[in-house]
PDB file of C-alpha atoms and ligand atoms in Angstrom:
ATOM      1  CA  MET A   1      -9.406  -9.722  13.971  1.00 71.00           C
ATOM      2  CA  LEU A   2      -7.189  -6.909  12.729  1.00 82.00           C
ATOM      3  CA  ILE A   3      -6.394  -5.953  16.291  1.00 83.00           C
ATOM      4  CA  GLU A   4      -5.284  -9.549  16.953  1.00 81.00           C
ATOM      5  CA  CYS A   5      -2.830  -9.285  14.051  1.00 84.00           C
ATOM      6  CA  LEU A   6      -1.435  -6.048  15.461  1.00 89.00           C
ATOM      7  CA  LYS A   7      -0.998  -7.582  18.894  1.00 86.00           C
ATOM      8  CA  ARG A   8       1.066 -10.332  17.263  1.00 86.00           C
ATOM      9  CA  LYS A   9       3.226  -7.647  15.603  1.00 88.00           C
ATOM     10  CA  SER A  10       1.878  -8.631  12.230  1.00 87.00           C
ATOM     11  CA  PHE A  11       1.034  -5.594  10.121  1.00 90.00           C
ATOM     12  CA  PRO A  12      -0.957  -6.407   7.004  1.00 88.00           C
ATOM     13  CA  SER A  13       0.106  -4.054   4.199  1.00 90.00           C
ATOM     14  CA  PRO A  14      -1.049  -2.734   1.825  1.00 92.00           C
ATOM     15  CA  LEU A  15      -4.276  -2.745   3.737  1.00 93.00           C
ATOM     16  CA  LEU A  16      -7.627  -1.378   2.628  1.00 93.00           C
ATOM     17  CA  ILE A  17     -10.047  -0.955   5.526  1.00 93.00           C
ATOM     18  CA  GLU A  18     -13.668  -0.390   4.698  1.00 92.00           C
ATOM     19  CA  GLY A  19     -16.232   0.904   7.151  1.00 89.00           C
ATOM     20  CA  ARG A  20     -17.942   3.931   8.650  1.00 85.00           C
ATOM     21  CA  GLU A  21     -16.147   4.613  11.918  1.00 84.00           C
ATOM     22  CA  LEU A  22     -12.498   3.854  11.275  1.00 90.00           C
ATOM     23  CA  SER A  23     -10.586   6.392  13.348  1.00 88.00           C
ATOM     24  CA  GLY A  24     -10.240   3.944  16.264  1.00 87.00           C
ATOM     25  CA  ILE A  25      -8.792   1.057  14.291  1.00 89.00           C
ATOM     26  CA  LEU A  26      -6.518   3.415  12.339  1.00 93.00           C
ATOM     27  CA  LEU A  27      -5.132   4.835  15.548  1.00 92.00           C
ATOM     28  CA  ASP A  28      -4.524   1.294  16.813  1.00 91.00           C
ATOM     29  CA  TYR A  29      -2.634   0.422  13.643  1.00 94.00           C
ATOM     30  CA  LYS A  30      -0.454   3.534  13.977  1.00 95.00           C
ATOM     31  CA  ARG A  31       0.172   2.939  17.671  1.00 93.00           C
ATOM     32  CA  PHE A  32       1.253  -0.683  17.217  1.00 94.00           C
ATOM     33  CA  ALA A  33       3.226  -0.218  14.004  1.00 95.00           C
ATOM     34  CA  LEU A  34       5.159   2.859  15.085  1.00 96.00           C
ATOM     35  CA  CYS A  35       5.709   2.067  18.776  1.00 95.00           C
ATOM     36  CA  GLU A  36       9.397   1.386  19.352  1.00 93.00           C
ATOM     37  CA  THR A  37       8.601  -2.096  20.667  1.00 93.00           C
ATOM     38  CA  GLN A  38       5.553  -2.511  18.377  1.00 93.00           C
ATOM     39  CA  THR A  39       3.377  -3.104  21.423  1.00 92.00           C
ATOM     40  CA  ALA A  40       1.532   0.232  21.610  1.00 91.00           C
ATOM     41  CA  CYS A  41       3.178   0.565  25.029  1.00 90.00           C
ATOM     42  CA  GLY A  42       2.004   4.140  25.500  1.00 88.00           C
ATOM     43  CA  ASP A  43       5.302   5.107  27.158  1.00 90.00           C
ATOM     44  CA  CYS A  44       7.903   5.367  24.417  1.00 93.00           C
ATOM     45  CA  ARG A  45       8.587   8.560  22.495  1.00 95.00           C
ATOM     46  CA  SER A  46       6.889   7.179  19.363  1.00 95.00           C
ATOM     47  CA  CYS A  47       3.682   6.259  21.177  1.00 92.00           C
ATOM     48  CA  LYS A  48       3.431   9.764  22.603  1.00 91.00           C
ATOM     49  CA  GLN A  49       4.078  11.336  19.214  1.00 93.00           C
ATOM     50  CA  VAL A  50       1.419   9.191  17.526  1.00 92.00           C
ATOM     51  CA  LEU A  51      -1.156  10.381  20.037  1.00 88.00           C
ATOM     52  CA  LYS A  52      -0.211  13.965  19.198  1.00 87.00           C
ATOM     53  CA  ALA A  53      -0.572  13.062  15.489  1.00 85.00           C
ATOM     54  CA  PHE A  54       3.022  14.066  14.893  1.00 89.00           C
ATOM     55  CA  HIS A  55       5.556  11.322  14.254  1.00 95.00           C
ATOM     56  CA  PRO A  56       8.528  11.515  11.868  1.00 96.00           C
ATOM     57  CA  ASP A  57       7.661   8.179  10.221  1.00 97.00           C
ATOM     58  CA  LEU A  58       3.945   8.811   9.920  1.00 96.00           C
ATOM     59  CA  LEU A  59       2.735  10.178   6.590  1.00 97.00           C
ATOM     60  CA  GLU A  60      -0.930  11.056   6.451  1.00 96.00           C
ATOM     61  CA  ALA A  61      -3.327  12.615   4.001  1.00 96.00           C
ATOM     62  CA  LYS A  62      -6.909  12.464   2.861  1.00 96.00           C
ATOM     63  CA  GLY A  63      -7.829  10.536  -0.261  1.00 95.00           C
ATOM     64  CA  ASP A  64      -8.654  13.673  -2.253  1.00 95.00           C
ATOM     65  CA  LEU A  65      -5.023  14.794  -2.186  1.00 96.00           C
ATOM     66  CA  LYS A  66      -3.373  16.310  -5.246  1.00 96.00           C
ATOM     67  CA  MET A  67      -0.820  14.448  -7.349  1.00 97.00           C
ATOM     68  CA  GLU A  68       2.070  16.651  -6.163  1.00 96.00           C
ATOM     69  CA  GLU A  69       1.193  15.881  -2.561  1.00 97.00           C
ATOM     70  CA  LEU A  70       1.059  12.164  -3.275  1.00 97.00           C
ATOM     71  CA  ARG A  71       4.399  12.253  -5.076  1.00 96.00           C
ATOM     72  CA  SER A  72       6.012  13.991  -2.162  1.00 96.00           C
ATOM     73  CA  LEU A  73       4.507  11.477   0.305  1.00 96.00           C
ATOM     74  CA  LEU A  74       5.654   8.514  -1.791  1.00 95.00           C
ATOM     75  CA  HIS A  75       9.128  10.000  -2.018  1.00 95.00           C
ATOM     76  CA  ARG A  76       9.283  10.298   1.764  1.00 95.00           C
ATOM     77  CA  LEU A  77       7.821   6.812   2.165  1.00 95.00           C
ATOM     78  CA  ARG A  78      10.819   5.372   0.322  1.00 93.00           C
ATOM     79  CA  GLN A  79      13.282   6.901   2.751  1.00 94.00           C
ATOM     80  CA  LYS A  80      14.624   4.999   5.731  1.00 94.00           C
ATOM     81  CA  PRO A  81      12.493   5.141   8.872  1.00 95.00           C
ATOM     82  CA  LEU A  82      13.870   7.726  11.301  1.00 94.00           C
ATOM     83  CA  GLN A  83      12.584   6.335  14.534  1.00 94.00           C
ATOM     84  CA  SER A  84      10.347   3.299  14.097  1.00 95.00           C
ATOM     85  CA  LYS A  85      10.791  -0.023  12.329  1.00 94.00           C
ATOM     86  CA  ALA A  86       8.814   1.172   9.325  1.00 94.00           C
ATOM     87  CA  ARG A  87       7.421   4.267   7.674  1.00 96.00           C
ATOM     88  CA  LEU A  88       3.653   4.302   7.570  1.00 97.00           C
ATOM     89  CA  LEU A  89       1.546   5.939   4.891  1.00 97.00           C
ATOM     90  CA  CYS A  90      -2.062   6.403   5.913  1.00 97.00           C
ATOM     91  CA  LEU A  91      -4.574   7.682   3.371  1.00 97.00           C
ATOM     92  CA  THR A  92      -8.048   8.225   4.799  1.00 96.00           C
ATOM     93  CA  GLU A  93     -11.367   8.808   3.000  1.00 96.00           C
ATOM     94  CA  PHE A  94      -9.858   6.930   0.094  1.00 96.00           C
ATOM     95  CA  GLN A  95     -13.229   6.804  -1.685  1.00 96.00           C
ATOM     96  CA  MET A  96     -12.405  10.383  -2.741  1.00 96.00           C
ATOM     97  CA  ALA A  97      -9.119   9.476  -4.439  1.00 96.00           C
ATOM     98  CA  SER A  98      -8.859  10.340  -8.131  1.00 96.00           C
ATOM     99  CA  LYS A  99      -7.999   7.683 -10.710  1.00 96.00           C
ATOM    100  CA  GLN A 100      -4.681   9.385 -11.275  1.00 96.00           C
ATOM    101  CA  VAL A 101      -3.807   9.170  -7.584  1.00 97.00           C
ATOM    102  CA  GLN A 102      -4.877   5.525  -7.433  1.00 96.00           C
ATOM    103  CA  ASN A 103      -2.777   4.621 -10.459  1.00 96.00           C
ATOM    104  CA  ALA A 104       0.292   6.330  -9.038  1.00 95.00           C
ATOM    105  CA  LEU A 105      -0.199   4.452  -5.795  1.00 95.00           C
ATOM    106  CA  LEU A 106      -0.658   1.194  -7.664  1.00 93.00           C
ATOM    107  CA  LYS A 107       2.747   1.653  -9.311  1.00 92.00           C
ATOM    108  CA  THR A 108       4.301   2.053  -5.882  1.00 90.00           C
ATOM    109  CA  LEU A 109       2.614  -1.107  -4.612  1.00 88.00           C
ATOM    110  CA  GLU A 110       4.153  -3.032  -7.459  1.00 85.00           C
ATOM    111  CA  GLU A 111       7.640  -2.356  -6.091  1.00 82.00           C
ATOM    112  CA  PRO A 112       7.195  -2.746  -2.343  1.00 79.00           C
ATOM    113  CA  LEU A 113       9.941  -2.080   0.190  1.00 80.00           C
ATOM    114  CA  GLU A 114      10.204  -3.907   3.479  1.00 80.00           C
ATOM    115  CA  SER A 115      10.476  -0.707   5.435  1.00 88.00           C
ATOM    116  CA  TRP A 116       7.079   0.706   4.607  1.00 91.00           C
ATOM    117  CA  LEU A 117       3.476   0.076   5.498  1.00 95.00           C
ATOM    118  CA  ILE A 118       0.494   1.406   3.599  1.00 96.00           C
ATOM    119  CA  VAL A 119      -3.010   1.696   5.009  1.00 96.00           C
ATOM    120  CA  LEU A 120      -5.979   3.063   3.109  1.00 96.00           C
ATOM    121  CA  SER A 121      -9.329   3.633   4.744  1.00 96.00           C
ATOM    122  CA  THR A 122     -12.518   4.035   2.799  1.00 95.00           C
ATOM    123  CA  GLN A 123     -16.264   4.109   3.168  1.00 93.00           C
ATOM    124  CA  SER A 124     -16.555   1.923   0.109  1.00 91.00           C
ATOM    125  CA  ALA A 125     -13.873  -0.488  -1.098  1.00 90.00           C
ATOM    126  CA  GLY A 126     -15.874  -0.791  -4.321  1.00 89.00           C
ATOM    127  CA  LYS A 127     -14.762   2.721  -5.254  1.00 91.00           C
ATOM    128  CA  ALA A 128     -11.112   1.695  -5.423  1.00 93.00           C
ATOM    129  CA  LEU A 129      -9.814   0.552  -8.816  1.00 93.00           C
ATOM    130  CA  PRO A 130     -10.101  -3.255  -9.037  1.00 89.00           C
ATOM    131  CA  THR A 131      -6.384  -3.512  -9.827  1.00 90.00           C
ATOM    132  CA  LEU A 132      -5.536  -1.546  -6.695  1.00 92.00           C
ATOM    133  CA  ARG A 133      -8.044  -3.429  -4.568  1.00 88.00           C
ATOM    134  CA  SER A 134      -6.635  -6.771  -5.602  1.00 85.00           C
ATOM    135  CA  ARG A 135      -3.161  -5.711  -4.418  1.00 87.00           C
ATOM    136  CA  CYS A 136      -4.527  -4.907  -0.961  1.00 88.00           C
ATOM    137  CA  LEU A 137      -5.713  -7.012   1.885  1.00 87.00           C
ATOM    138  CA  VAL A 138      -9.300  -5.838   2.342  1.00 86.00           C
ATOM    139  CA  PHE A 139     -10.821  -5.692   5.815  1.00 87.00           C
ATOM    140  CA  ARG A 140     -14.441  -4.778   6.279  1.00 84.00           C
ATOM    141  CA  MET A 141     -15.105  -3.423   9.706  1.00 81.00           C
ATOM    142  CA  GLY A 142     -18.334  -4.237  11.450  1.00 69.00           C
ATOM    143  CA  SER A 143     -21.554  -3.215   9.825  1.00 47.00           C
ATOM    144  CA  GLU A 144     -23.762  -5.781   8.154  1.00 39.00           C
ATOM    145  CA  GLU A 145     -24.611  -3.109   5.662  1.00 39.00           C
ATOM    146  CA  SER A 146     -21.113  -3.093   4.185  1.00 40.00           C
ATOM    147  CA  GLU A 147     -20.994  -6.911   4.253  1.00 40.00           C
ATOM    148  CA  ALA A 148     -24.138  -6.944   2.153  1.00 38.00           C
ATOM    149  CA  LYS A 149     -22.536  -4.636  -0.391  1.00 42.00           C
ATOM    150  CA  ALA A 150     -19.943  -7.264  -1.189  1.00 49.00           C
ATOM    151  CA  PRO A 151     -21.902 -10.455  -1.774  1.00 54.00           C
ATOM    152  CA  LEU A 152     -20.095 -13.793  -1.821  1.00 60.00           C
ATOM    153  CA  SER A 153     -19.612 -15.429  -5.160  1.00 67.00           C
ATOM    154  CA  GLU A 154     -21.401 -18.744  -5.599  1.00 73.00           C
ATOM    155  CA  LEU A 155     -18.139 -20.602  -5.245  1.00 70.00           C
ATOM    156  CA  GLU A 156     -17.184 -18.737  -2.071  1.00 69.00           C
ATOM    157  CA  ALA A 157     -20.603 -19.425  -0.573  1.00 73.00           C
ATOM    158  CA  GLU A 158     -20.135 -23.104  -1.342  1.00 76.00           C
ATOM    159  CA  ILE A 159     -16.707 -23.078   0.279  1.00 75.00           C
ATOM    160  CA  PHE A 160     -18.017 -21.556   3.499  1.00 72.00           C
ATOM    161  CA  GLU A 161     -20.808 -24.090   3.667  1.00 76.00           C
ATOM    162  CA  LEU A 162     -18.245 -26.874   3.396  1.00 76.00           C
ATOM    163  CA  ILE A 163     -16.235 -25.330   6.225  1.00 73.00           C
ATOM    164  CA  GLN A 164     -19.288 -25.370   8.476  1.00 71.00           C
ATOM    165  CA  GLU A 165     -19.914 -28.996   7.613  1.00 74.00           C
ATOM    166  CA  GLU A 166     -16.228 -29.834   8.208  1.00 71.00           C
ATOM    167  CA  ARG A 167     -15.991 -31.669   4.905  1.00 74.00           C
ATOM    168  CA  ASP A 168     -12.297 -31.015   4.593  1.00 73.00           C
ATOM    169  CA  TRP A 169     -11.506 -33.255   1.666  1.00 77.00           C
ATOM    170  CA  VAL A 170     -14.158 -31.847  -0.695  1.00 79.00           C
ATOM    171  CA  LEU A 171     -13.228 -28.418   0.559  1.00 78.00           C
ATOM    172  CA  GLN A 172      -9.573 -28.853  -0.368  1.00 76.00           C
ATOM    173  CA  GLN A 173     -10.582 -29.751  -3.925  1.00 79.00           C
ATOM    174  CA  LYS A 174     -12.893 -26.756  -4.174  1.00 79.00           C
ATOM    175  CA  ILE A 175     -10.338 -24.291  -2.908  1.00 81.00           C
ATOM    176  CA  GLU A 176      -7.655 -25.657  -5.204  1.00 81.00           C
ATOM    177  CA  SER A 177      -9.970 -25.157  -8.155  1.00 79.00           C
ATOM    178  CA  CYS A 178     -10.060 -21.411  -7.312  1.00 78.00           C
ATOM    179  CA  LEU A 179      -6.305 -21.058  -7.169  1.00 81.00           C
ATOM    180  CA  LYS A 180      -5.456 -20.918 -10.841  1.00 77.00           C
ATOM    181  CA  LYS A 181      -4.827 -17.194 -11.056  1.00 76.00           C
ATOM    182  CA  ARG A 182      -2.861 -15.036  -8.647  1.00 75.00           C
ATOM    183  CA  GLU A 183      -5.424 -12.235  -8.391  1.00 74.00           C
ATOM    184  CA  GLN A 184      -8.270 -14.635  -7.753  1.00 75.00           C
ATOM    185  CA  SER A 185      -6.195 -16.558  -5.225  1.00 81.00           C
ATOM    186  CA  ARG A 186      -5.476 -13.364  -3.357  1.00 79.00           C
ATOM    187  CA  SER A 187      -9.157 -12.574  -3.157  1.00 77.00           C
ATOM    188  CA  VAL A 188      -9.994 -16.126  -1.986  1.00 79.00           C
ATOM    189  CA  PHE A 189      -7.279 -15.932   0.699  1.00 81.00           C
ATOM    190  CA  SER A 190      -8.527 -12.537   1.896  1.00 77.00           C
ATOM    191  CA  ARG A 191     -12.069 -13.859   2.128  1.00 74.00           C
ATOM    192  CA  LEU A 192     -10.951 -16.953   3.978  1.00 77.00           C
ATOM    193  CA  LEU A 193      -8.904 -14.815   6.341  1.00 74.00           C
ATOM    194  CA  GLN A 194     -11.920 -12.701   7.111  1.00 69.00           C
ATOM    195  CA  LYS A 195     -14.015 -15.819   7.682  1.00 68.00           C
ATOM    196  CA  ALA A 196     -11.383 -17.683   9.671  1.00 65.00           C
ATOM    197  CA  SER A 197     -11.435 -14.852  12.183  1.00 61.00           C
ATOM    198  CA  GLU A 198     -15.103 -15.398  12.944  1.00 60.00           C
ATOM    199  CA  LYS A 199     -15.465 -17.340  16.110  1.00 53.00           C
ATOM    200  CA  ASN A 200     -18.073 -19.829  14.986  1.00 58.00           C
ATOM    201  CA  TYR A 201     -15.839 -21.818  12.672  1.00 60.00           C
ATOM    202  CA  PRO A 202     -15.021 -25.361  13.686  1.00 60.00           C
ATOM    203  CA  GLY A 203     -11.783 -27.220  14.318  1.00 63.00           C
ATOM    204  CA  HIS A 204      -8.504 -26.028  12.937  1.00 65.00           C
ATOM    205  CA  TRP A 205     -10.163 -23.205  10.993  1.00 67.00           C
ATOM    206  CA  LEU A 206      -9.711 -21.199  14.142  1.00 66.00           C
ATOM    207  CA  TYR A 207      -5.976 -21.459  13.622  1.00 73.00           C
ATOM    208  CA  LEU A 208      -5.918 -20.531   9.983  1.00 77.00           C
ATOM    209  CA  SER A 209      -5.751 -16.749  10.184  1.00 74.00           C
ATOM    210  CA  GLU A 210      -2.037 -16.365  10.856  1.00 76.00           C
ATOM    211  CA  PRO A 211      -0.941 -18.948   8.246  1.00 81.00           C
ATOM    212  CA  LEU A 212      -3.274 -17.258   5.762  1.00 81.00           C
ATOM    213  CA  LEU A 213      -1.647 -13.893   6.330  1.00 79.00           C
ATOM    214  CA  GLU A 214       1.685 -15.523   5.585  1.00 80.00           C
ATOM    215  CA  ALA A 215       0.217 -17.219   2.525  1.00 83.00           C
ATOM    216  CA  ILE A 216      -0.836 -13.833   1.173  1.00 81.00           C
ATOM    217  CA  GLU A 217       2.670 -12.489   1.726  1.00 78.00           C
ATOM    218  CA  GLN A 218       4.129 -15.501  -0.080  1.00 80.00           C
ATOM    219  CA  LEU A 219       1.694 -14.994  -2.912  1.00 81.00           C
ATOM    220  CA  ASP A 220       2.981 -11.454  -3.261  1.00 75.00           C
ATOM    221  CA  ARG A 221       6.488 -12.846  -3.489  1.00 74.00           C
ATOM    222  CA  ASN A 222       5.320 -14.791  -6.547  1.00 77.00           C
ATOM    223  CA  LEU A 223       5.047 -18.228  -5.000  1.00 82.00           C
ATOM    224  CA  ASN A 224       2.667 -20.652  -6.631  1.00 86.00           C
ATOM    225  CA  PRO A 225      -0.859 -20.151  -5.151  1.00 87.00           C
ATOM    226  CA  LYS A 226      -1.364 -23.865  -4.504  1.00 86.00           C
ATOM    227  CA  THR A 227       1.896 -24.127  -2.605  1.00 86.00           C
ATOM    228  CA  CYS A 228       0.906 -21.106  -0.502  1.00 86.00           C
ATOM    229  CA  TRP A 229      -2.445 -22.655   0.270  1.00 86.00           C
ATOM    230  CA  GLU A 230      -1.052 -26.091   1.157  1.00 85.00           C
ATOM    231  CA  PHE A 231       1.408 -24.441   3.487  1.00 84.00           C
ATOM    232  CA  ALA A 232      -1.331 -22.468   5.265  1.00 84.00           C
ATOM    233  CA  TRP A 233      -3.607 -25.486   5.533  1.00 82.00           C
ATOM    234  CA  THR A 234      -0.909 -27.773   6.952  1.00 84.00           C
ATOM    235  CA  ARG A 235       0.218 -25.153   9.425  1.00 83.00           C
ATOM    236  CA  SER A 236      -3.304 -24.618  10.725  1.00 80.00           C
ATOM    237  CA  LEU A 237      -3.626 -28.370  11.328  1.00 79.00           C
ATOM    238  CA  GLN A 238      -0.293 -28.445  13.152  1.00 82.00           C
ATOM    239  CA  GLU A 239      -1.195 -25.419  15.274  1.00 76.00           C
ATOM    240  CA  ALA A 240      -4.539 -26.936  16.213  1.00 73.00           C
ATOM    241  CA  LYS A 241      -2.878 -30.195  17.223  1.00 76.00           C
ATOM    242  CA  LYS A 242      -0.164 -28.437  19.200  1.00 75.00           C
ATOM    243  CA  LEU A 243      -2.598 -26.239  21.108  1.00 67.00           C
ATOM    244  CA  ARG A 244      -4.964 -29.090  21.811  1.00 63.00           C
ATOM    245  CA  PHE A 245      -2.022 -31.098  23.092  1.00 59.00           C
ATOM    246  CA  SER A 246      -0.838 -28.376  25.442  1.00 56.00           C
ATOM    247  CA  GLY A 247      -4.410 -27.803  26.586  1.00 48.00           C
ATOM    248  CA  ARG A 248      -4.331 -24.139  25.628  1.00 45.00           C
ATOM    249  CA  ARG A 249      -7.052 -22.452  23.657  1.00 44.00           C
ATOM    250  CA  LEU A 250      -6.529 -19.686  21.207  1.00 44.00           C
ATOM    251  CA  SER A 251      -8.466 -16.623  22.198  1.00 40.00           C
ATOM    252  CA  LEU A 252      -9.662 -14.568  19.283  1.00 37.00           C
TER     253      LEU A 252
HETATM  254 ZN1   ZN B 301       5.475   2.538  22.527  1.00 88.15          ZN
END
C-alpha cells in the first residue's frame, strides 16, 4: 500500500512505520522522495547518492539520538532543499526515543513546512507518545503479530463489518458519529486507509485510499472532519464509476 502511494508521487508525512524489517520500505521511501523525478529512476544523481546513503537533503539518525543532535537535524530540516523537491528526516528505531526528543519533534510537527518530509520507523508504535502518534499517519507493515498488538475498537470493528456487507448508508452514519474530534477523526481515517488498501474490500472501497490520504492532509489544514470525509467518500464513488466506465481496473 505504502509503495503504491510512493509510485503515485504521494509521500505521506509525518509517517510512523511500525514493523520488524523496515529497511526495505525505508529505502523505497528515500529513493522515491529524493529522486529528481520522484520515480526512483536509479539513474539521476540523487538516486545514486541515496544508494550510497549520502544525499544532501537526507537527514538520518537513530531514535536514541541526543537533544543537541535532534536540534541540529531540525534546524537543517527547515532549510531549503539543495537538490531534491524536499528535505527528508528519517529517524529509525524510534522506540528508543526519549520523551524529550519526542516532545521536541512534536513541536516541529505542529508547524509543518511544505518542503520537508518526516519518517519515523519503530518496532512498536505504542511506544511513541500518543500526542505524537496522533499527528502521524501510522502504517503497520506485515506481521499479524503487530496487527494483534493494536486491536480495533468496538466501533471500528463494527465499521469494517459494515464495509464487508456493503451497507453504505448505515456505514455513513456510523463514520460520521466518529468524526466529532480532530484527533479521533485522524485515527479513523488512518485505519480506514489501512483497510481500504486490503484487496478484499468490495466496490468503491478499492478507490478510497488516495482520497483518504488527501482527507488526512485536509484535516491537518484544519478543515472540518465531516467535510473531509464527505469529500473522500464522493471522490471514491466517482473514481469507481469512471474506472468501471473506461473498463480499467485499479491494480493495488
Ligand atoms: Zn532518480
